[in-house]
Amino acid sequence: VGASLAAALAGVTVVSLGAAVVEYATAETCMPYSAIGQRFDQNSFQGRFSRMLLACDPRLLWYSEAQVREAKALLDKADQ
């Protein structure tokens, strides 16, 4: 059980760090926000990989329901 837990924690850590690196490295170069578009170029492997890495980021589990609702309200306001 100990080795399995350590492997799971290592996996979560690697994905979290990878997502943080992608977020930081692409913050300046990603496409502008669009409700119908994608943040990353989906015609390239790097764009598709970055999108999926950020979608699977375990750090997203730490946001409260209130924070999620607030972020959704900001996105809805930007769409208008």
CSV table of C-alpha atoms in Angstrom, one decimal, residues 12 15-16 19 50-61:
chain,number,residue,atom,x,y,z
A,12,VAL,CA,-0.4,13.9,-9.0
A,15,VAL,CA,0.8,16.5,-13.5
A,16,SER,CA,0.3,19.5,-11.2
A,19,ALA,CA,0.2,22.0,-15.7
A,50,SER,CA,-1.5,21.6,-23.2
A,51,ARG,CA,-5.3,21.8,-23.3
A,52,MET,CA,-5.6,18.3,-21.9
A,53,LEU,CA,-2.9,18.8,-19.3
A,54,LEU,CA,-4.6,21.9,-17.9
A,55,ALA,CA,-8.0,20.2,-18.0
A,56,CYS,CA,-6.7,17.4,-15.9
A,57,ASP,CA,-4.8,19.6,-13.4
A,58,PRO,CA,-5.5,18.3,-9.9
A,59,ARG,CA,-5.0,21.8,-8.5
A,60,LEU,CA,-8.5,22.5,-9.8
A,61,LEU,CA,-9.9,20.4,-7.0
